[in-house]
Amino acid sequence: MPKFLSAFFKTLLFLLSFHCAFAQNNQTSVENSLVQSFNRQLANQSRLLNGVSYVDYAGKLEGNAFLHDNSDFVKSTLVYDDIEFNDVPIIYDLVKDKVVTLLPNGYTKYSLLNDRLTSFTMQNEKFIYFVPIDSTSSQIPGFYKLVHQGQASVLVKYSKAVKEVVDGYGARKKFTARVDYYILLHDKLQRVDRDSDIYKVLGLDKRELKQHLKTKNLRFKREPEQTLVEAVSFSEQR
């Protein structure tokens, strides 16, 4: 082989060797960066991997257990262990009063721990975890929709139960829904079932508040949330 060809091949082999070594080092650097980034994300998200295995309802039941009958997972924002997480897929089980999400595999369900879940927002509705300060209160800790927050706050409690119904078609089990409305005033949660409860809870003159609500064309029986918000706002302006 001519000397100049031999020298050429030696130079070429050296360059290829150098390129491979550089590429390998560069690839290792990139891989390390990706691993570190993944570990950082996992460390943050791992706080959510703290809950209880969720068991679906057995047997034939009419309807479902979830908020607004929506059994599809919805990307939501939540505060867990005082950290805000975005785009977390959740459903809200109203029977168990549990927020359910998915493991990273995308199909295994588990419920988050209530006392670590400060709040969650799904489809523009914000829910907070409320614990009555008064230990003798008949109200138990749970998730309430926050409709209005101020000197007095308006909260809504959604719940469901499984009941047996007997009719001409025989006996069957179905999910039944319930909605309760509350005013939170001076850390005391008080349920409102009728117009007269609003006057009593807020300590307002019945005729005055009734006239104000009439001008707004609002009645608790017809528009409970809007009526409570208007009544609370009226009391805050006095």
mmCIF file of C-alpha atoms in Angstrom:
data_model
loop_
_atom_site.group_PDB
_atom_site.id
_atom_site.type_symbol
_atom_site.label_atom_id
_atom_site.label_comp_id
_atom_site.label_asym_id
_atom_site.label_seq_id
_atom_site.Cartn_x
_atom_site.Cartn_y
_atom_site.Cartn_z
ATOM 1 C CA MET A 1 0.000 0.000 0.000
ATOM 2 C CA PRO A 2 1.419 3.435 -0.910
ATOM 3 C CA LYS A 3 2.655 5.396 2.105
ATOM 4 C CA PHE A 4 0.259 8.288 1.557
ATOM 5 C CA LEU A 5 -2.755 5.890 1.613
ATOM 6 C CA SER A 6 -1.500 4.254 4.795
ATOM 7 C CA ALA A 7 -1.162 7.644 6.450
ATOM 8 C CA PHE A 8 -4.643 8.604 5.214
ATOM 9 C CA PHE A 9 -6.305 5.501 6.704
ATOM 10 C CA LYS A 10 -4.489 5.978 10.016
ATOM 11 C CA THR A 11 -5.757 9.560 10.199
ATOM 12 C CA LEU A 12 -9.268 8.435 9.260
ATOM 13 C CA LEU A 13 -9.304 5.742 11.966
ATOM 14 C CA PHE A 14 -8.113 8.261 14.536
ATOM 15 C CA LEU A 15 -10.857 10.713 13.588
ATOM 16 C CA LEU A 16 -13.527 7.989 13.701
ATOM 17 C CA SER A 17 -12.295 6.829 17.084
ATOM 18 C CA PHE A 18 -12.340 10.396 18.413
ATOM 19 C CA HIS A 19 -15.841 10.972 16.996
ATOM 20 C CA CYS A 20 -17.209 7.791 18.581
ATOM 21 C CA ALA A 21 -15.711 8.667 21.938
ATOM 22 C CA PHE A 22 -17.121 12.188 21.738
ATOM 23 C CA ALA A 23 -20.552 10.951 20.647
ATOM 24 C CA GLN A 24 -20.605 8.379 23.443
ATOM 25 C CA ASN A 25 -19.668 10.975 26.040
ATOM 26 C CA ASN A 26 -22.223 13.394 24.619
ATOM 27 C CA GLN A 27 -24.921 10.701 24.624
ATOM 28 C CA THR A 28 -24.056 9.799 28.217
ATOM 29 C CA SER A 29 -24.310 13.451 29.188
ATOM 30 C CA VAL A 30 -27.718 13.761 27.520
ATOM 31 C CA GLU A 31 -28.965 10.552 29.149
ATOM 32 C CA ASN A 32 -27.780 11.705 32.566
ATOM 33 C CA SER A 33 -29.567 15.014 32.077
ATOM 34 C CA LEU A 34 -32.793 13.262 31.131
ATOM 35 C CA VAL A 35 -32.553 10.888 34.091
ATOM 36 C CA GLN A 36 -31.951 13.774 36.491
ATOM 37 C CA SER A 37 -34.891 15.679 35.037
ATOM 38 C CA PHE A 38 -37.126 12.609 35.320
ATOM 39 C CA ASN A 39 -36.041 12.031 38.915
ATOM 40 C CA ARG A 40 -36.832 15.615 39.823
ATOM 41 C CA GLN A 41 -40.315 15.313 38.346
ATOM 42 C CA LEU A 42 -40.865 11.944 39.980
ATOM 43 C CA ALA A 43 -39.779 13.292 43.346
ATOM 44 C CA ASN A 44 -42.357 16.063 43.026
ATOM 45 C CA GLN A 45 -45.164 13.907 41.669
ATOM 46 C CA SER A 46 -44.429 11.076 44.103
ATOM 47 C CA ARG A 47 -46.239 13.060 46.803
ATOM 48 C CA LEU A 48 -49.395 12.198 44.902
ATOM 49 C CA LEU A 49 -48.522 8.501 45.005
ATOM 50 C CA ASN A 50 -49.835 8.388 48.534
ATOM 51 C CA GLY A 51 -53.319 7.049 48.912
ATOM 52 C CA VAL A 52 -55.553 4.020 49.201
ATOM 53 C CA SER A 53 -56.461 1.460 46.563
ATOM 54 C CA TYR A 54 -59.853 2.265 45.059
ATOM 55 C CA VAL A 55 -62.396 -0.521 44.618
ATOM 56 C CA ASP A 56 -65.170 -0.103 42.055
ATOM 57 C CA TYR A 57 -68.763 -0.829 43.047
ATOM 58 C CA ALA A 58 -69.855 -4.425 42.621
ATOM 59 C CA GLY A 59 -73.200 -5.632 41.363
ATOM 60 C CA LYS A 60 -75.728 -4.066 39.072
ATOM 61 C CA LEU A 61 -76.452 -0.494 40.079
ATOM 62 C CA GLU A 62 -78.373 2.261 38.331
ATOM 63 C CA GLY A 63 -76.388 5.440 37.786
ATOM 64 C CA ASN A 64 -72.941 6.068 39.248
ATOM 65 C CA ALA A 65 -71.269 7.459 42.347
ATOM 66 C CA PHE A 66 -69.606 10.500 40.808
ATOM 67 C CA LEU A 67 -70.078 14.265 40.804
ATOM 68 C CA HIS A 68 -72.612 15.373 38.174
ATOM 69 C CA ASP A 69 -72.779 11.691 37.108
ATOM 70 C CA ASN A 70 -69.455 12.155 35.315
ATOM 71 C CA SER A 71 -67.445 8.926 35.443
ATOM 72 C CA ASP A 72 -64.771 10.233 33.054
ATOM 73 C CA PHE A 73 -61.472 11.419 34.498
ATOM 74 C CA VAL A 74 -61.069 15.187 34.231
ATOM 75 C CA LYS A 75 -57.757 17.049 34.313
ATOM 76 C CA SER A 76 -57.834 19.174 37.424
ATOM 77 C CA THR A 77 -55.777 21.368 39.715
ATOM 78 C CA LEU A 78 -55.338 20.283 43.316
ATOM 79 C CA VAL A 79 -53.344 21.147 46.430
ATOM 80 C CA TYR A 80 -51.877 18.047 48.085
ATOM 81 C CA ASP A 81 -49.418 18.216 50.985
ATOM 82 C CA ASP A 82 -49.446 22.016 50.472
ATOM 83 C CA ILE A 83 -48.137 21.624 46.897
ATOM 84 C CA GLU A 84 -50.179 22.602 43.842
ATOM 85 C CA PHE A 85 -50.427 20.051 41.046
ATOM 86 C CA ASN A 86 -51.920 20.760 37.636
ATOM 87 C CA ASP A 87 -53.524 18.543 34.993
ATOM 88 C CA VAL A 88 -54.140 15.687 37.430
ATOM 89 C CA PRO A 89 -56.828 13.284 36.127
ATOM 90 C CA ILE A 90 -59.503 12.836 38.811
ATOM 91 C CA ILE A 91 -63.073 11.778 39.470
ATOM 92 C CA TYR A 92 -64.970 12.630 42.645
ATOM 93 C CA ASP A 93 -66.818 9.766 44.361
ATOM 94 C CA LEU A 94 -69.730 11.294 46.269
ATOM 95 C CA VAL A 95 -70.650 8.101 48.135
ATOM 96 C CA LYS A 96 -67.225 7.637 49.690
ATOM 97 C CA ASP A 97 -66.389 11.369 49.592
ATOM 98 C CA LYS A 98 -63.099 10.493 47.934
ATOM 99 C CA VAL A 99 -61.091 12.012 45.100
ATOM 100 C CA VAL A 100 -59.838 9.270 42.806
ATOM 101 C CA THR A 101 -56.880 9.467 40.430
ATOM 102 C CA LEU A 102 -54.660 7.096 38.436
ATOM 103 C CA LEU A 103 -51.245 5.542 38.905
ATOM 104 C CA PRO A 104 -48.616 6.349 36.238
ATOM 105 C CA ASN A 105 -49.671 3.190 34.345
ATOM 106 C CA GLY A 106 -52.832 5.087 33.379
ATOM 107 C CA TYR A 107 -55.449 2.575 34.539
ATOM 108 C CA THR A 108 -54.983 1.627 38.202
ATOM 109 C CA LYS A 109 -57.263 3.750 40.390
ATOM 110 C CA TYR A 110 -56.493 4.954 43.893
ATOM 111 C CA SER A 111 -58.043 7.549 46.182
ATOM 112 C CA LEU A 112 -56.084 10.435 47.655
ATOM 113 C CA LEU A 113 -55.997 10.950 51.417
ATOM 114 C CA ASN A 114 -58.640 13.490 52.407
ATOM 115 C CA ASP A 115 -56.681 15.148 55.206
ATOM 116 C CA ARG A 116 -53.790 15.865 52.823
ATOM 117 C CA LEU A 117 -55.964 17.189 50.010
ATOM 118 C CA THR A 118 -56.584 20.840 50.877
ATOM 119 C CA SER A 119 -58.575 21.681 47.751
ATOM 120 C CA PHE A 120 -59.231 20.688 44.166
ATOM 121 C CA THR A 121 -60.771 22.444 41.185
ATOM 122 C CA MET A 122 -62.478 20.554 38.408
ATOM 123 C CA GLN A 123 -64.463 22.066 35.559
ATOM 124 C CA ASN A 124 -64.384 25.534 37.193
ATOM 125 C CA GLU A 125 -65.789 24.295 40.507
ATOM 126 C CA LYS A 126 -63.553 24.602 43.569
ATOM 127 C CA PHE A 127 -63.871 22.193 46.477
ATOM 128 C CA ILE A 128 -62.227 22.596 49.861
ATOM 129 C CA TYR A 129 -61.689 20.089 52.643
ATOM 130 C CA PHE A 130 -63.528 21.430 55.668
ATOM 131 C CA VAL A 131 -63.117 20.210 59.238
ATOM 132 C CA PRO A 132 -65.570 21.643 61.810
ATOM 133 C CA ILE A 133 -63.757 23.373 64.653
ATOM 134 C CA ASP A 134 -66.524 22.473 67.081
ATOM 135 C CA SER A 135 -65.980 18.819 67.976
ATOM 136 C CA THR A 136 -69.634 18.544 69.019
ATOM 137 C CA SER A 137 -70.817 19.640 65.577
ATOM 138 C CA SER A 138 -73.090 17.248 63.722
ATOM 139 C CA GLN A 139 -71.148 18.062 60.567
ATOM 140 C CA ILE A 140 -68.391 15.651 59.658
ATOM 141 C CA PRO A 141 -65.187 16.574 57.785
ATOM 142 C CA GLY A 142 -65.511 16.438 54.025
ATOM 143 C CA PHE A 143 -65.281 18.206 50.691
ATOM 144 C CA TYR A 144 -67.548 21.190 50.085
ATOM 145 C CA LYS A 145 -67.883 23.320 46.967
ATOM 146 C CA LEU A 146 -66.812 26.865 47.708
ATOM 147 C CA VAL A 147 -69.333 29.162 46.034
ATOM 148 C CA HIS A 148 -68.523 32.409 47.848
ATOM 149 C CA GLN A 149 -65.746 33.318 50.278
ATOM 150 C CA GLY A 150 -65.861 36.337 52.547
ATOM 151 C CA GLN A 151 -66.892 37.321 56.062
ATOM 152 C CA ALA A 152 -69.507 34.666 55.549
ATOM 153 C CA SER A 153 -68.906 31.902 53.007
ATOM 154 C CA VAL A 154 -71.348 29.835 50.992
ATOM 155 C CA LEU A 155 -70.610 26.124 50.761
ATOM 156 C CA VAL A 156 -72.396 23.302 48.975
ATOM 157 C CA LYS A 157 -72.183 19.648 49.930
ATOM 158 C CA TYR A 158 -72.855 17.037 47.253
ATOM 159 C CA SER A 159 -73.426 13.463 48.348
ATOM 160 C CA LYS A 160 -74.800 10.193 47.061
ATOM 161 C CA ALA A 161 -75.972 6.936 48.599
ATOM 162 C CA VAL A 162 -76.866 3.477 47.359
ATOM 163 C CA LYS A 163 -80.514 2.693 48.041
ATOM 164 C CA GLU A 164 -82.780 -0.217 47.268
ATOM 165 C CA VAL A 165 -85.897 0.667 45.323
ATOM 166 C CA VAL A 166 -88.918 -1.621 45.066
ATOM 167 C CA ASP A 167 -91.546 -0.952 42.404
ATOM 168 C CA GLY A 168 -93.488 -2.712 39.658
ATOM 169 C CA TYR A 169 -90.221 -3.810 38.090
ATOM 170 C CA GLY A 170 -89.052 -5.517 41.255
ATOM 171 C CA ALA A 171 -86.226 -4.642 43.630
ATOM 172 C CA ARG A 172 -83.148 -2.875 42.378
ATOM 173 C CA LYS A 173 -80.325 -0.727 43.717
ATOM 174 C CA LYS A 174 -79.554 2.744 42.510
ATOM 175 C CA PHE A 175 -77.443 5.775 43.357
ATOM 176 C CA THR A 176 -79.471 8.621 44.807
ATOM 177 C CA ALA A 177 -78.127 12.175 44.966
ATOM 178 C CA ARG A 178 -78.457 14.874 47.613
ATOM 179 C CA VAL A 179 -77.359 18.529 47.729
ATOM 180 C CA ASP A 180 -77.116 20.542 50.965
ATOM 181 C CA TYR A 181 -76.405 24.264 51.281
ATOM 182 C CA TYR A 182 -74.463 25.944 54.068
ATOM 183 C CA ILE A 183 -73.331 29.300 55.347
ATOM 184 C CA LEU A 184 -69.980 29.329 57.123
ATOM 185 C CA LEU A 185 -69.971 32.200 59.623
ATOM 186 C CA HIS A 186 -67.534 32.685 62.535
ATOM 187 C CA ASP A 187 -66.084 29.220 61.825
ATOM 188 C CA LYS A 188 -69.517 27.677 62.351
ATOM 189 C CA LEU A 189 -71.088 25.722 59.495
ATOM 190 C CA GLN A 190 -74.873 26.077 59.419
ATOM 191 C CA ARG A 191 -77.201 24.360 56.990
ATOM 192 C CA VAL A 192 -79.805 26.335 55.091
ATOM 193 C CA ASP A 193 -82.973 24.551 53.997
ATOM 194 C CA ARG A 194 -85.354 27.468 53.489
ATOM 195 C CA ASP A 195 -85.529 31.258 53.249
ATOM 196 C CA SER A 196 -86.166 31.677 56.974
ATOM 197 C CA ASP A 197 -82.859 29.937 57.760
ATOM 198 C CA ILE A 198 -80.970 32.664 55.871
ATOM 199 C CA TYR A 199 -82.389 35.444 58.052
ATOM 200 C CA LYS A 200 -81.644 33.471 61.204
ATOM 201 C CA VAL A 201 -78.055 32.544 60.306
ATOM 202 C CA LEU A 202 -77.067 36.018 59.078
ATOM 203 C CA GLY A 203 -78.979 37.854 61.811
ATOM 204 C CA LEU A 204 -80.663 40.201 59.347
ATOM 205 C CA ASP A 205 -84.062 41.821 59.406
ATOM 206 C CA LYS A 206 -86.414 39.438 57.657
ATOM 207 C CA ARG A 207 -88.468 42.058 55.816
ATOM 208 C CA GLU A 208 -85.428 44.000 54.665
ATOM 209 C CA LEU A 209 -83.581 40.996 53.258
ATOM 210 C CA LYS A 210 -86.767 39.561 51.778
ATOM 211 C CA GLN A 211 -87.409 42.815 49.939
ATOM 212 C CA HIS A 212 -83.830 42.929 48.668
ATOM 213 C CA LEU A 213 -84.016 39.373 47.321
ATOM 214 C CA LYS A 214 -87.376 40.160 45.739
ATOM 215 C CA THR A 215 -85.836 43.042 43.770
ATOM 216 C CA LYS A 216 -83.239 40.555 42.478
ATOM 217 C CA ASN A 217 -86.016 38.060 41.644
ATOM 218 C CA LEU A 218 -84.325 35.424 43.797
ATOM 219 C CA ARG A 219 -85.811 32.677 45.954
ATOM 220 C CA PHE A 220 -83.874 30.021 47.800
ATOM 221 C CA LYS A 221 -86.143 27.205 46.649
ATOM 222 C CA ARG A 222 -85.637 28.151 43.002
ATOM 223 C CA GLU A 223 -82.010 29.389 42.883
ATOM 224 C CA PRO A 224 -80.367 28.307 46.152
ATOM 225 C CA GLU A 225 -76.754 29.151 45.304
ATOM 226 C CA GLN A 226 -77.461 32.562 43.780
ATOM 227 C CA THR A 227 -79.830 33.446 46.618
ATOM 228 C CA LEU A 228 -77.295 32.590 49.302
ATOM 229 C CA VAL A 229 -74.514 34.511 47.567
ATOM 230 C CA GLU A 230 -76.741 37.580 47.199
ATOM 231 C CA ALA A 231 -77.884 37.379 50.823
ATOM 232 C CA VAL A 232 -74.325 37.021 52.131
ATOM 233 C CA SER A 233 -73.097 39.863 49.933
ATOM 234 C CA PHE A 234 -75.970 42.023 51.198
ATOM 235 C CA SER A 235 -75.042 41.294 54.816
ATOM 236 C CA GLU A 236 -71.376 42.115 54.163
ATOM 237 C CA GLN A 237 -72.317 45.571 52.846
ATOM 238 C CA ARG A 238 -74.165 46.526 56.023
#
